[in-house]
PDB file of C-alpha atoms in Angstrom:
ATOM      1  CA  UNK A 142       0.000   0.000   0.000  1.00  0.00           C
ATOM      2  CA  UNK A 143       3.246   2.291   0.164  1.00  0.00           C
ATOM      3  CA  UNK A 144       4.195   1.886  -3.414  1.00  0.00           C
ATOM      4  CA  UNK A 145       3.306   5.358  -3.790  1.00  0.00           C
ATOM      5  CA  UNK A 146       5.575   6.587  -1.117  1.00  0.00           C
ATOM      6  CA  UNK A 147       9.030   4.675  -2.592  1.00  0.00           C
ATOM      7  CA  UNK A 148      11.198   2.230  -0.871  1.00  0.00           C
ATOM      8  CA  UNK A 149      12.465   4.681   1.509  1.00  0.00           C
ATOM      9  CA  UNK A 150       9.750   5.900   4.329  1.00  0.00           C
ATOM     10  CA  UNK A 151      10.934   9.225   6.162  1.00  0.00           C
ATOM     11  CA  UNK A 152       9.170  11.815   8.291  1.00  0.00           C
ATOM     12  CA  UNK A 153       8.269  14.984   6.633  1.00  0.00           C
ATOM     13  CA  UNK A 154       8.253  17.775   8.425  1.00  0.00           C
ATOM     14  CA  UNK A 155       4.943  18.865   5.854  1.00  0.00           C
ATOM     15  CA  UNK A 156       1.653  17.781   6.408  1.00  0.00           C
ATOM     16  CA  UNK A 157       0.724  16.472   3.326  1.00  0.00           C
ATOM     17  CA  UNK A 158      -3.837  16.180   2.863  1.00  0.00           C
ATOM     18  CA  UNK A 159      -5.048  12.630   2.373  1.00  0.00           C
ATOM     19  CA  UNK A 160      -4.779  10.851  -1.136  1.00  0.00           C
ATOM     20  CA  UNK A 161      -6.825   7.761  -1.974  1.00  0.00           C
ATOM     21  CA  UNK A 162      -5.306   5.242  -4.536  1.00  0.00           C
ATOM     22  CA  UNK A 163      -6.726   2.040  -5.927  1.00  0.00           C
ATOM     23  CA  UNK A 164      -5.200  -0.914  -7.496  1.00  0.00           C
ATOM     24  CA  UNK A 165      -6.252  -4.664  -8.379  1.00  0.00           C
ATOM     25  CA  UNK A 166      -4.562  -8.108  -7.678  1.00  0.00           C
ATOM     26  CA  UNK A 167      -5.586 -10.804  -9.836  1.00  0.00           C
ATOM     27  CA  UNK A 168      -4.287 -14.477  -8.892  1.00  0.00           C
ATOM     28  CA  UNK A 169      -3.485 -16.727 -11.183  1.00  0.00           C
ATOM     29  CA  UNK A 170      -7.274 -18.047 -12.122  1.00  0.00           C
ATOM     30  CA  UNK A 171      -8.160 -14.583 -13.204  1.00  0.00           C
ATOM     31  CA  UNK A 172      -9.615 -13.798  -9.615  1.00  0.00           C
ATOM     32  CA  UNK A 173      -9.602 -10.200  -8.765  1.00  0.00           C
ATOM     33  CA  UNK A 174      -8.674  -8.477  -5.659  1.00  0.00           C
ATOM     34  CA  UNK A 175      -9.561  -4.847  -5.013  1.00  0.00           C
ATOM     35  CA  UNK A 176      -7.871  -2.494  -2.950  1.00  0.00           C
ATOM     36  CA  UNK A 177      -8.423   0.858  -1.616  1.00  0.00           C
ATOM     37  CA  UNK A 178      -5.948   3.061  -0.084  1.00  0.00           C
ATOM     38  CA  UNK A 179      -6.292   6.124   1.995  1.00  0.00           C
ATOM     39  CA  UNK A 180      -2.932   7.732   2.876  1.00  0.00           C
ATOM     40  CA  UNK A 181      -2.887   9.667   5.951  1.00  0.00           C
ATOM     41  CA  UNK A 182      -0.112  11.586   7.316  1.00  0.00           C
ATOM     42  CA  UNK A 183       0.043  11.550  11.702  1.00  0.00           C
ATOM     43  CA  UNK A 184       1.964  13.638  13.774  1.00  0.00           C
ATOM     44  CA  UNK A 185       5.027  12.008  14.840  1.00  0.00           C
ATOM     45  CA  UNK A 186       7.741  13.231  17.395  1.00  0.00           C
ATOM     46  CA  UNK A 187      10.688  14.628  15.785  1.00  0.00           C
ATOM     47  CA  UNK A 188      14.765  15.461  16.778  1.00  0.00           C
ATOM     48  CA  UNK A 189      14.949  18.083  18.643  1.00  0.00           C
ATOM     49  CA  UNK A 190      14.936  21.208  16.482  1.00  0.00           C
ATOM     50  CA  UNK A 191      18.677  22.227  18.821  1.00  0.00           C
ATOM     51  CA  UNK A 192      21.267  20.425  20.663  1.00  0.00           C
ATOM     52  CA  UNK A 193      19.917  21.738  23.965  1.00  0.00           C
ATOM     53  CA  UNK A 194      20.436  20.542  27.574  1.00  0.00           C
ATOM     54  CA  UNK A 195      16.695  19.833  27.408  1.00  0.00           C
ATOM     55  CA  UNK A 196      15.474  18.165  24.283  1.00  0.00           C
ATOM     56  CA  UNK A 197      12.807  16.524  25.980  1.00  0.00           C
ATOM     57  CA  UNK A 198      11.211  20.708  26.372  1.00  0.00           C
ATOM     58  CA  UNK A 199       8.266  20.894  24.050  1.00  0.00           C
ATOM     59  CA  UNK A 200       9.599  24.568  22.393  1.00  0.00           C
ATOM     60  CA  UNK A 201      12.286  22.022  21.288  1.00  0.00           C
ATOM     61  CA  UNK A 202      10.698  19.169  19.509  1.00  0.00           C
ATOM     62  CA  UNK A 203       9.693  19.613  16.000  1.00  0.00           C
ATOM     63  CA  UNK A 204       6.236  18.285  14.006  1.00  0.00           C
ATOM     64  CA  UNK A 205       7.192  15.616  11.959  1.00  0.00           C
ATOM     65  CA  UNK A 206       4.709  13.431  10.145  1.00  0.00           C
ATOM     66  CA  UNK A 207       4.454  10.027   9.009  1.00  0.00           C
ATOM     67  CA  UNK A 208       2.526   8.441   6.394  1.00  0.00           C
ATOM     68  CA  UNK A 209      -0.691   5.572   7.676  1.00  0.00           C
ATOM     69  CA  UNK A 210      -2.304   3.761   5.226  1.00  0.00           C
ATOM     70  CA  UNK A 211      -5.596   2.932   6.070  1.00  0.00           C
ATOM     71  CA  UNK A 212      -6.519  -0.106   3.301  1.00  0.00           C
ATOM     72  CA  UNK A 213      -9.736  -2.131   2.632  1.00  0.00           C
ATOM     73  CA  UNK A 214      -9.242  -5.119  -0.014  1.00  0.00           C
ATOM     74  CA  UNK A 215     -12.514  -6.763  -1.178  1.00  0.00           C
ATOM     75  CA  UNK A 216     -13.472  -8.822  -4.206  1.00  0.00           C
ATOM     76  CA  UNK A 217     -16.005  -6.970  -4.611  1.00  0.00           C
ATOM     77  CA  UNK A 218     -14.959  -3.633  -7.088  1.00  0.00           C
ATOM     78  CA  UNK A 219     -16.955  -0.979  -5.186  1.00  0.00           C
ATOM     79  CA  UNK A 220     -13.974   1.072  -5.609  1.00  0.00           C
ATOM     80  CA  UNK A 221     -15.741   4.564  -5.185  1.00  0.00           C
ATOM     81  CA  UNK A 222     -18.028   3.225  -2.122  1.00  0.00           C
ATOM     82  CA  UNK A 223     -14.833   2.253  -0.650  1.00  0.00           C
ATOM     83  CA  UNK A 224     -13.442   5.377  -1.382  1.00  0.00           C
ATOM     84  CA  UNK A 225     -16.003   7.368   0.417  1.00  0.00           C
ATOM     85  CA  UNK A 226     -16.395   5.087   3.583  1.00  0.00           C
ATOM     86  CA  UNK A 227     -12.807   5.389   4.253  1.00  0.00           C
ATOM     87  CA  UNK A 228     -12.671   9.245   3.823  1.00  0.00           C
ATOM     88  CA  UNK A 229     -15.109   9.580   5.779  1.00  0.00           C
ATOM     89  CA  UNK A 230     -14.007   7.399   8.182  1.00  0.00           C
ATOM     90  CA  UNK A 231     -11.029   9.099   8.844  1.00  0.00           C
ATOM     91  CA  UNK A 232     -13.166  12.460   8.988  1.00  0.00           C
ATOM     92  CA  UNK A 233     -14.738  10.931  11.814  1.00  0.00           C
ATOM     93  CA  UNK A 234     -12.045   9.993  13.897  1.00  0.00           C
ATOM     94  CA  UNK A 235      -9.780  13.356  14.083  1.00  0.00           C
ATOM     95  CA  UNK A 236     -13.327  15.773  14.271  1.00  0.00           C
ATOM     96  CA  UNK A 237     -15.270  13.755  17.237  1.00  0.00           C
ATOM     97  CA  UNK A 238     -14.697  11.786  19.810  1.00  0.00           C
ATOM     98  CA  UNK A 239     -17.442   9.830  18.665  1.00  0.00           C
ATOM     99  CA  UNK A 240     -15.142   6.564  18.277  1.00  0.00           C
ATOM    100  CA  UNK A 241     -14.952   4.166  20.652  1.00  0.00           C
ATOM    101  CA  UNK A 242     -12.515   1.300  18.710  1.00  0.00           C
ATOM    102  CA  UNK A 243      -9.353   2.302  16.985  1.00  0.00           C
ATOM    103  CA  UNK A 244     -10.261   3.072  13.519  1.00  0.00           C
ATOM    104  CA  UNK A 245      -9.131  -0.459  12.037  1.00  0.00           C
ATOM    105  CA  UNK A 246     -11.949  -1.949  13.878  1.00  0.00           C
ATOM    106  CA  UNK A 247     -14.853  -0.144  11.842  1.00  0.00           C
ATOM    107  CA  UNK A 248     -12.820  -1.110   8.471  1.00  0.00           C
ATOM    108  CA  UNK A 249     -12.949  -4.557   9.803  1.00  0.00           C
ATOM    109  CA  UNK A 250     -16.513  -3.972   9.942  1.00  0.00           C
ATOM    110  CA  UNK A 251     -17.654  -2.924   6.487  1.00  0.00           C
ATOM    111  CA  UNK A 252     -15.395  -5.808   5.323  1.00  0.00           C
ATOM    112  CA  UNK A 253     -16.861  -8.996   7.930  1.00  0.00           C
ATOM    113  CA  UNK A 254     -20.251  -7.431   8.999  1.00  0.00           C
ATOM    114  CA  UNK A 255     -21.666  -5.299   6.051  1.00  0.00           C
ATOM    115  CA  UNK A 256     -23.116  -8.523   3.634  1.00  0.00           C
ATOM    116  CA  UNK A 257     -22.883  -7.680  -0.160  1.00  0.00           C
ATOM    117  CA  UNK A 258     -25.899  -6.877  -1.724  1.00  0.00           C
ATOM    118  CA  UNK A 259     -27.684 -10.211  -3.475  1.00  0.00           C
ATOM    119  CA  UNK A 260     -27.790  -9.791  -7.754  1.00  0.00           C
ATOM    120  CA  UNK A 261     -30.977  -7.906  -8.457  1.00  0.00           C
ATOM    121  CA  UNK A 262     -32.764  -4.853  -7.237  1.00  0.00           C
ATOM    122  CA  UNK A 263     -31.464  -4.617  -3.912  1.00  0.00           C
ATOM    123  CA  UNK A 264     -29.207  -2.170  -2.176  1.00  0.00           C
ATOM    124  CA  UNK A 265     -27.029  -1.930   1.108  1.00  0.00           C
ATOM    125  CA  UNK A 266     -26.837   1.828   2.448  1.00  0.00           C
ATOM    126  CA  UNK A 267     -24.310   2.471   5.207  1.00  0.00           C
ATOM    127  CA  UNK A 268     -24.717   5.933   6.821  1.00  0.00           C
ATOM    128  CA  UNK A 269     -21.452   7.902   8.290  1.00  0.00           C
ATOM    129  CA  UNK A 270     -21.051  11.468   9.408  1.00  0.00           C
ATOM    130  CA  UNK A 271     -23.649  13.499   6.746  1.00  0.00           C
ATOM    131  CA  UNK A 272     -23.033  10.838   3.880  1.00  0.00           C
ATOM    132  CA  UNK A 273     -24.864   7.754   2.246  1.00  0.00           C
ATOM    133  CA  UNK A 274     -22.761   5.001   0.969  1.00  0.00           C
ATOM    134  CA  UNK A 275     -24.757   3.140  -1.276  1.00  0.00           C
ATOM    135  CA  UNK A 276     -23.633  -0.671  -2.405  1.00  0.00           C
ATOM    136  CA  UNK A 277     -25.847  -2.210  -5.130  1.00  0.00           C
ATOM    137  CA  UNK A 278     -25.622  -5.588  -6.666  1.00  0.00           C
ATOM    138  CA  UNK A 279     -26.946  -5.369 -11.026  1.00  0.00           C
ATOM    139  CA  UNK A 280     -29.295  -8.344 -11.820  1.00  0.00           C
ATOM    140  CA  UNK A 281     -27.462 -11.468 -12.608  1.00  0.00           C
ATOM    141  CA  UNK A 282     -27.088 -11.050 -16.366  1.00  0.00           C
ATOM    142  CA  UNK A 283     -24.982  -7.774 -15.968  1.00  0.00           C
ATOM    143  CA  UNK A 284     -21.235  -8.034 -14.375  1.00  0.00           C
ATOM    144  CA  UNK A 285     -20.960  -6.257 -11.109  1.00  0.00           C
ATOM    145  CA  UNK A 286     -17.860  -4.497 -12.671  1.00  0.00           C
ATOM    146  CA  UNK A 287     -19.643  -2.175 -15.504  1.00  0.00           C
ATOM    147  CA  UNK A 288     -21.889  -0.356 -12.910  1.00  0.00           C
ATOM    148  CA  UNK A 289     -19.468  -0.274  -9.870  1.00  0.00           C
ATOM    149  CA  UNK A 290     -17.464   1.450 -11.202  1.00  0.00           C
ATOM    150  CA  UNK A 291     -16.944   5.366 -12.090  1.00  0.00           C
ATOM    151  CA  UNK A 292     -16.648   5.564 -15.997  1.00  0.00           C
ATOM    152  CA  UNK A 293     -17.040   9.342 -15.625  1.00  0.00           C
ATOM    153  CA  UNK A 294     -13.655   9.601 -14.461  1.00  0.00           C
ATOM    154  CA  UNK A 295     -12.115   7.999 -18.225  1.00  0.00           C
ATOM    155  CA  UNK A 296     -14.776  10.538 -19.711  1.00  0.00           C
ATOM    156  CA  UNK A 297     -13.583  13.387 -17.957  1.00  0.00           C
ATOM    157  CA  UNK A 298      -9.681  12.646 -18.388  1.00  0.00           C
ATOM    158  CA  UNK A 299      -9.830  11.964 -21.706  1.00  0.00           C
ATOM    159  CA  UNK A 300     -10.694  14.226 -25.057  1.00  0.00           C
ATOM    160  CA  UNK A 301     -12.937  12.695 -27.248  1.00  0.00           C
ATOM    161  CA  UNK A 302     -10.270  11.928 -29.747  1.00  0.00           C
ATOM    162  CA  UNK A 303      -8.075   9.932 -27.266  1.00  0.00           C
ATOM    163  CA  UNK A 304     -11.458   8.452 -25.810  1.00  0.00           C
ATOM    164  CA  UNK A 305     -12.559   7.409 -29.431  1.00  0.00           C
ATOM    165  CA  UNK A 306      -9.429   5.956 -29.777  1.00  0.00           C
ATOM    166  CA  UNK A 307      -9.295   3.766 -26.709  1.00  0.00           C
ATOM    167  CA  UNK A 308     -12.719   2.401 -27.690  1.00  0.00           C
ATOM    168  CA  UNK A 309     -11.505   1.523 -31.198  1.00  0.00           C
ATOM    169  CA  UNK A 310      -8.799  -0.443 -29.683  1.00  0.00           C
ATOM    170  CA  UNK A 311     -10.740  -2.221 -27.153  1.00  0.00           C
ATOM    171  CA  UNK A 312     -13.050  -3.518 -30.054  1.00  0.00           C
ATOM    172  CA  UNK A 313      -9.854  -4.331 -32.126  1.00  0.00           C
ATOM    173  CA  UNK A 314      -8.097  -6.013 -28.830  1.00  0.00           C
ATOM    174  CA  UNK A 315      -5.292  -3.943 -28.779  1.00  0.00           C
ATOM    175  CA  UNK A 316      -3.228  -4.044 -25.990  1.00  0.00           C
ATOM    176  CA  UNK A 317      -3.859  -0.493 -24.040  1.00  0.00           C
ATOM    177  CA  UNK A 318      -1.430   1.577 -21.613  1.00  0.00           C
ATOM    178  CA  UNK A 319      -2.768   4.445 -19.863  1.00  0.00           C
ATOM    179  CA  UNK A 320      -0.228   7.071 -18.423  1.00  0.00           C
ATOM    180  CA  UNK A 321      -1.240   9.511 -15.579  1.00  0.00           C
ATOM    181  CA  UNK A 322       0.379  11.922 -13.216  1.00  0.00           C
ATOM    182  CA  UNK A 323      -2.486  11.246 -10.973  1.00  0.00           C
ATOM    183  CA  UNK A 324      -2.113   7.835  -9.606  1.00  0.00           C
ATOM    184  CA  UNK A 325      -5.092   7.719  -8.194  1.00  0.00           C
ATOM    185  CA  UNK A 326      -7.289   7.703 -11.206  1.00  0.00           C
ATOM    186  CA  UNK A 327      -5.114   4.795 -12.966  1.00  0.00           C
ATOM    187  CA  UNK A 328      -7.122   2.221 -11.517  1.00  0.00           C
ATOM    188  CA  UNK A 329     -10.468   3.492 -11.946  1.00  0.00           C
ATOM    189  CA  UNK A 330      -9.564   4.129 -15.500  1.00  0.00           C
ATOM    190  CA  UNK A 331      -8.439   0.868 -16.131  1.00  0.00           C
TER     191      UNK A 331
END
């Protein structure tokens, strides 16, 4: 969940704001995996900004931060649900004291208690803070990953020539890269 970040982890002495990335394991029977990363950056302790008598003083310490990944994994590819939940999530934990587990323990929950909604017309709707996450299962005859997923995003990073383009070689079978400075959207692209 780090490959983002590079091999080599340090404190920052930035905050850095949150950044959500997706990706997708497949094993070696074509099985998919989907995963859902929200980087966080906590406040670490720090050297001591001097060499002092007293580094231990608070004036001396400096705000470091260190990256947390908070990740939910699900074969399920409700990759914008997922994306939401764990946004808000972390929302809730650092603006009320509303939480009574550590914050792993209600990802554990959408993942063990939260059933997947059965094929057909039904829908599972988990509320959090002022938002509804919705997760809805298409009847049988469609596949769950044409509606799960946010086509927008390909519509609204692409100009129609280059969109045109990709279609043509998806009908064709052409073999496709996609390039982005945004990591986060190569997944949902894809």
């Amino acid at each position: 969940c780090f490959t983002l970040l590079g091999d080599n982890i340090q404190p920052t002495g930035v905050f850095k704001l949150p950044t959500v990335h997706h990706y997708v394991l497949t094993d070696e029977s074509g099985r998919k995996t989907y995963g859902t990363c929200l980087t966080i950056w906590t406040e670490c302790d720090g050297p001591p900004s001097s060499a002092t008598e007293n580094p231990e003083s608070e004036e001396d310490k400096k705000k470091e931060y260190l990256p947390t990944v908070l990740c939910l994994l699900s074969t399920w590819p409700y990759l914008t649900a997922f994306r939401e939940y764990l946004a808000q999530l972390w929302r809730l934990s650092i603006s009320t004291n509303t939480m009574k587990a550590p914050i792993e323990r209600y990802i554990m929950n959408i993942c063990r208690e939260v059933p997947a909604p059965p094929p057909g017309a039904f829908e599972v709707r988990l509320s959090i803070l002022d938002s509804a996450i919705r997760f809805w299962s298409p009847p049988a005859n469609q596949p769950i990953a044409y509606v799960a997923l946010p086509f927008e995003v390909l519509f609204q990073c692409l100009e129609l020539e280059n969109l045109l383009y990709v279609w043509y070689a998806l009908t064709m079978e052409r073999q496709i890269l996609l390039v982005s400075s945004q990591a986060s959207l190569l997944t949902v692209c894809a």
